[in-house]
PDB file of C-alpha atoms in Angstrom:
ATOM      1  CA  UNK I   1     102.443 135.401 136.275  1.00  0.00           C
ATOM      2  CA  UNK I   2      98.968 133.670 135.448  1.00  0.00           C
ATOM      3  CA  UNK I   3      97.815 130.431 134.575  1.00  0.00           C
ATOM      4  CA  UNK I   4      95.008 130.597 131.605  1.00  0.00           C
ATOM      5  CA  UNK I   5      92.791 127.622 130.788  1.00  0.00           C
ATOM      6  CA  UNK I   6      90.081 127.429 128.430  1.00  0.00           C
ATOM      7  CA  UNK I   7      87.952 124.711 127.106  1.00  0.00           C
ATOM      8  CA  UNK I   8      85.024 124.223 124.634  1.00  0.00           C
ATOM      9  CA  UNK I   9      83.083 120.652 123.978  1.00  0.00           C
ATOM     10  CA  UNK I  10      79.711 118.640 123.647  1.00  0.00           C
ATOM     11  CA  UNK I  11      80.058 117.703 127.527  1.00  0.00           C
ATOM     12  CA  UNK I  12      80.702 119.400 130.623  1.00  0.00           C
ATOM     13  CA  UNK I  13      84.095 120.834 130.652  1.00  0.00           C
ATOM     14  CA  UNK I  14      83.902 122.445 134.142  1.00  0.00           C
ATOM     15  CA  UNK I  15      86.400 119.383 135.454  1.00  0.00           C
ATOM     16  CA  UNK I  16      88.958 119.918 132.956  1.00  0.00           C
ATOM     17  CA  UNK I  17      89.234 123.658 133.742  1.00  0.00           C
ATOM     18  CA  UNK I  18      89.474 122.610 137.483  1.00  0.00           C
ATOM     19  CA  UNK I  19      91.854 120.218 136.292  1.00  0.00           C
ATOM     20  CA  UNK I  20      93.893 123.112 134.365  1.00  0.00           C
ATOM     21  CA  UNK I  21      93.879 125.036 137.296  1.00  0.00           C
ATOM     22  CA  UNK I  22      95.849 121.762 139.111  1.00  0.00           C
ATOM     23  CA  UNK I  23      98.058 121.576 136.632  1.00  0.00           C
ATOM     24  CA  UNK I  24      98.971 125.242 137.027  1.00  0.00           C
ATOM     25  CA  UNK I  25      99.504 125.615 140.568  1.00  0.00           C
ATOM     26  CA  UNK I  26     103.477 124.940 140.868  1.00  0.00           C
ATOM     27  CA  UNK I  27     103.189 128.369 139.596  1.00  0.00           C
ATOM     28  CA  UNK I  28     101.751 129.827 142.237  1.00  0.00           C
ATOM     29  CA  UNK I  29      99.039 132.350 142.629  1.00  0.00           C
ATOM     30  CA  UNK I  30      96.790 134.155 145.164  1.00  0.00           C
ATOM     31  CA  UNK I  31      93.365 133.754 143.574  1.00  0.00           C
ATOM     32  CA  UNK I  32      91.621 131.752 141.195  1.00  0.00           C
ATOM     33  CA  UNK I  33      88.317 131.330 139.322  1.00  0.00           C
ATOM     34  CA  UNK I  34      86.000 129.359 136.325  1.00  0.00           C
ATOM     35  CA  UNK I  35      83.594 131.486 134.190  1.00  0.00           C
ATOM     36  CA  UNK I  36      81.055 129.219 132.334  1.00  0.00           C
ATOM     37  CA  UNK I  37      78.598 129.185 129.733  1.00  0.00           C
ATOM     38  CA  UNK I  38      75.623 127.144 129.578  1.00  0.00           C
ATOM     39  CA  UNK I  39      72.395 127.928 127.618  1.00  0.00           C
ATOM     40  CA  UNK I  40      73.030 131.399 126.778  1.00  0.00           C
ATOM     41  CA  UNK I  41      73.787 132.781 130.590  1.00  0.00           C
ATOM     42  CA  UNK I  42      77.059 132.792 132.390  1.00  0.00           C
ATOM     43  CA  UNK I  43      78.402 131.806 135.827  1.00  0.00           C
ATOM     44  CA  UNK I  44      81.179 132.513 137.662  1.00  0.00           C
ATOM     45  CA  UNK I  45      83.043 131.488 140.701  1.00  0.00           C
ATOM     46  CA  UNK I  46      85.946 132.810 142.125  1.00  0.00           C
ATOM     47  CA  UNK I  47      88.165 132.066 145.445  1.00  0.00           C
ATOM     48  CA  UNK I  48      91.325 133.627 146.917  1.00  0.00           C
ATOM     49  CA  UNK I  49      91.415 130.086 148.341  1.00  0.00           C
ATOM     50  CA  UNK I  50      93.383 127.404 146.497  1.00  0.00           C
ATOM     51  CA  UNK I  51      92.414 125.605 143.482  1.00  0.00           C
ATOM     52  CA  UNK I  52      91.057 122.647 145.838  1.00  0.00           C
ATOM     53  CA  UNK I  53      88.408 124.947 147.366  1.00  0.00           C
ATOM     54  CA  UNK I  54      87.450 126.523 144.443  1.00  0.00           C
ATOM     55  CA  UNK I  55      86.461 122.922 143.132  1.00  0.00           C
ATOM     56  CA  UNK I  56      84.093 122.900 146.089  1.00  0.00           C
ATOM     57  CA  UNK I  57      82.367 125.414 145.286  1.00  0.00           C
ATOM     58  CA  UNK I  58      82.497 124.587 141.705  1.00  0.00           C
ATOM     59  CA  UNK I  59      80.683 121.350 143.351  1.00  0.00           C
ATOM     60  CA  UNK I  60      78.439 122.870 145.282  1.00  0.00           C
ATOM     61  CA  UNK I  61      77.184 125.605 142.864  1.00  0.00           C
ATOM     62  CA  UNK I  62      76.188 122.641 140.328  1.00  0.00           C
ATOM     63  CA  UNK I  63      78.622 124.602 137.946  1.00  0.00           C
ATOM     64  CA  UNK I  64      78.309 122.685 134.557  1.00  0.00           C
ATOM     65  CA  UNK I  65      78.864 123.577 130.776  1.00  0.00           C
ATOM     66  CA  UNK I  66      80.136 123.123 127.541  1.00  0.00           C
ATOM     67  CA  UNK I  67      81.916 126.528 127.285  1.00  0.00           C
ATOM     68  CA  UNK I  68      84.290 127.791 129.542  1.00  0.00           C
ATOM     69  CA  UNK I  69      87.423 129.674 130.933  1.00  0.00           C
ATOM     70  CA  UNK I  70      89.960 129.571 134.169  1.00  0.00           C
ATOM     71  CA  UNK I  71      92.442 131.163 135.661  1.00  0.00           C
ATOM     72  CA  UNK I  72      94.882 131.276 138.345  1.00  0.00           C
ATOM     73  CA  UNK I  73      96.455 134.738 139.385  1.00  0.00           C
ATOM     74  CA  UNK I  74      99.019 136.999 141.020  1.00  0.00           C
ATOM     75  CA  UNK I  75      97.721 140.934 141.935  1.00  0.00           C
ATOM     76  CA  UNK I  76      99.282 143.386 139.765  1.00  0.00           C
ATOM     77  CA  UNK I  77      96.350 145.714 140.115  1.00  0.00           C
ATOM     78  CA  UNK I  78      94.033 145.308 143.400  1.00  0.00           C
ATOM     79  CA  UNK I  79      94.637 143.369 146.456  1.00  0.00           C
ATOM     80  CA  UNK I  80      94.145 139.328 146.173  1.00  0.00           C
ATOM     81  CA  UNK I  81      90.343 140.001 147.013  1.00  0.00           C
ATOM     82  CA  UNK I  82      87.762 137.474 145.875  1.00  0.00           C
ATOM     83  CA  UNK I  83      86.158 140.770 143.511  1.00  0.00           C
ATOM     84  CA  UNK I  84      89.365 141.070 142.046  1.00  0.00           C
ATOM     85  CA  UNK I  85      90.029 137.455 141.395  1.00  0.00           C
ATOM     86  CA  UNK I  86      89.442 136.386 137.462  1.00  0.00           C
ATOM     87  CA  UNK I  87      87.185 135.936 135.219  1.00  0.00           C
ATOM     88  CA  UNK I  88      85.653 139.798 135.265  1.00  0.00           C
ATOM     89  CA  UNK I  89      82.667 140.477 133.839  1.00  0.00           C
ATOM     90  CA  UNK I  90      80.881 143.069 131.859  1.00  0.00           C
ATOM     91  CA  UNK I  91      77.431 143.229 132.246  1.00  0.00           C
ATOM     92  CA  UNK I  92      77.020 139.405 132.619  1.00  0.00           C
ATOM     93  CA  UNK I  93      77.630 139.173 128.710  1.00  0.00           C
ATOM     94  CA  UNK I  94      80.991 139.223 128.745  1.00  0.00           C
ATOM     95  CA  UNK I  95      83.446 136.982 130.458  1.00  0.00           C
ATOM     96  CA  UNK I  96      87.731 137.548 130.346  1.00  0.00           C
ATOM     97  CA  UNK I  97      90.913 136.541 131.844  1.00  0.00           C
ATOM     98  CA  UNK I  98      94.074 138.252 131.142  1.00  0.00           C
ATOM     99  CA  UNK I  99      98.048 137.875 131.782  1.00  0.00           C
ATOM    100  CA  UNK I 100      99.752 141.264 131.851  1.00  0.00           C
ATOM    101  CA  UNK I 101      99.096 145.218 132.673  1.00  0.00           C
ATOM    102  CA  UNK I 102      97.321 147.833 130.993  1.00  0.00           C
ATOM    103  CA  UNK I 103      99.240 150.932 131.147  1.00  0.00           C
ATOM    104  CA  UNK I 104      96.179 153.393 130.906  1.00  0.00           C
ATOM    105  CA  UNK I 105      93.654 151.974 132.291  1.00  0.00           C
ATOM    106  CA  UNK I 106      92.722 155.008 134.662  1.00  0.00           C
ATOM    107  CA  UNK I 107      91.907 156.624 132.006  1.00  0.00           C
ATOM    108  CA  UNK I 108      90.122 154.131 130.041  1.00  0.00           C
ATOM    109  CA  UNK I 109      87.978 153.075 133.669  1.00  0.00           C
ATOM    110  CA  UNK I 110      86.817 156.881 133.805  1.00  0.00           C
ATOM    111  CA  UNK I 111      85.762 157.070 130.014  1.00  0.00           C
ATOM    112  CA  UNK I 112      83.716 153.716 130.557  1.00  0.00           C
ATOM    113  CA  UNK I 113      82.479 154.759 134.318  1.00  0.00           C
ATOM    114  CA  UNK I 114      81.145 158.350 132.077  1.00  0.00           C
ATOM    115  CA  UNK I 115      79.233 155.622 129.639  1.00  0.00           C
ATOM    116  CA  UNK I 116      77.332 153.986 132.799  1.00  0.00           C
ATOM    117  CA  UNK I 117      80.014 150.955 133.441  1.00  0.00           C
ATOM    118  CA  UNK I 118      80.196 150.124 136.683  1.00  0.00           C
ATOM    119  CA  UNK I 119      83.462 148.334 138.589  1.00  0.00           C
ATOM    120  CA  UNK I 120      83.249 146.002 140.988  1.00  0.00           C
ATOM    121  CA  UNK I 121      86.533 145.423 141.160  1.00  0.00           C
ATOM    122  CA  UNK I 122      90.112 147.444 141.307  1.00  0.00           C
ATOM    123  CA  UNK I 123      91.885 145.423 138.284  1.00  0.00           C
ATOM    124  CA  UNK I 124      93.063 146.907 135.094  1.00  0.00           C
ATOM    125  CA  UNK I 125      91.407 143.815 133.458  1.00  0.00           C
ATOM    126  CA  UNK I 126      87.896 144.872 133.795  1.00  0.00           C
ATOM    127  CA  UNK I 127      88.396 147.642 131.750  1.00  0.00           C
ATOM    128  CA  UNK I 128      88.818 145.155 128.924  1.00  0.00           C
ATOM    129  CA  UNK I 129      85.731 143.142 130.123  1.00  0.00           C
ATOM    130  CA  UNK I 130      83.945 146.559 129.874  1.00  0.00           C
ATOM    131  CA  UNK I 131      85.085 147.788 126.800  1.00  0.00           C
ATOM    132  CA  UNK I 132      84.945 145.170 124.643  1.00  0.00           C
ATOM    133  CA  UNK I 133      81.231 145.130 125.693  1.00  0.00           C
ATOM    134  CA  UNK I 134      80.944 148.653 124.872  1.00  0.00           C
ATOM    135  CA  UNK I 135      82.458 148.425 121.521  1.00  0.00           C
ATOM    136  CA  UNK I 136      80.149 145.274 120.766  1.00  0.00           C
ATOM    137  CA  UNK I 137      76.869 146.517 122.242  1.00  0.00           C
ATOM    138  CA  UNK I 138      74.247 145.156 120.216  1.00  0.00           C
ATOM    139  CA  UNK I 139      75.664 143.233 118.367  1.00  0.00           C
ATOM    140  CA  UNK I 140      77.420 140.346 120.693  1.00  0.00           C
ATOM    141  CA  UNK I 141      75.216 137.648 119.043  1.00  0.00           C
TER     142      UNK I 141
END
């Protein structure tokens, strides 16, 4: 299981997804991470530390924005590594978290590795990152 947090505002929402996170650890989990965007670019930071630490990097980063996501999670696909943690990315225009398994995603990583994607990671929930970028490429914005 996964905690998912999401926020959207006219100030910094970068606490409240930490906050989320809190909220969400009686859960448990063996990474976490925030994905942000600010001005048109996004950042990321991830941890297979607890929620706490991930704040201080958070901190130390300067991580701010108005538009963001979070998410704690438990390794279905890849070991609890920090490049496996959530939010993945595609091509630094695309940001996701996701709760569950993708049956075929194998097959779906070596169709998008043949159209130039690369993986940083060993998740099945990349291969969403990645392909909803290549069905929307061009036309994200």
């Amino acid at each position: 299981m996964c905690g998912i947090v999401g926020a959207a505002a006219r100030r910094d929402i970068v606490p409240v997804l930490i906050e989320g996170l809190r909220r969400l650890e009686y859960r448990g989990y063996d990474s976490c991470g925030v994905a942000a965007l600010r001005e048109g670019t996004l950042a990321r930071v991830r941890s297979v530390a607890r929620v706490a630490d991930l704040a201080g990097q958070v901190t130390s980063q300067a991580l701010a924005a108005e538009t963001g996501i979070a998410h704690t999670r438990w390794a279905t696909h890849g070991a609890p590594l920090t490049r496996n943690a959530h939010p993945m990315f595609s091509r630094d225009e695309i940001a996701l978290v996701h709760n569950g398994i993708i049956e075929n995603y194998e097959e779906l990583r070596a169709e998008l590795k043949a159209q130039g994607y690369a993986f940083e990671s060993q998740t099945d929930t990349e291969v969403i990152a990645h392909l909803v970028h290549s069905l929307y490429a061009g036309d994200l914005f």
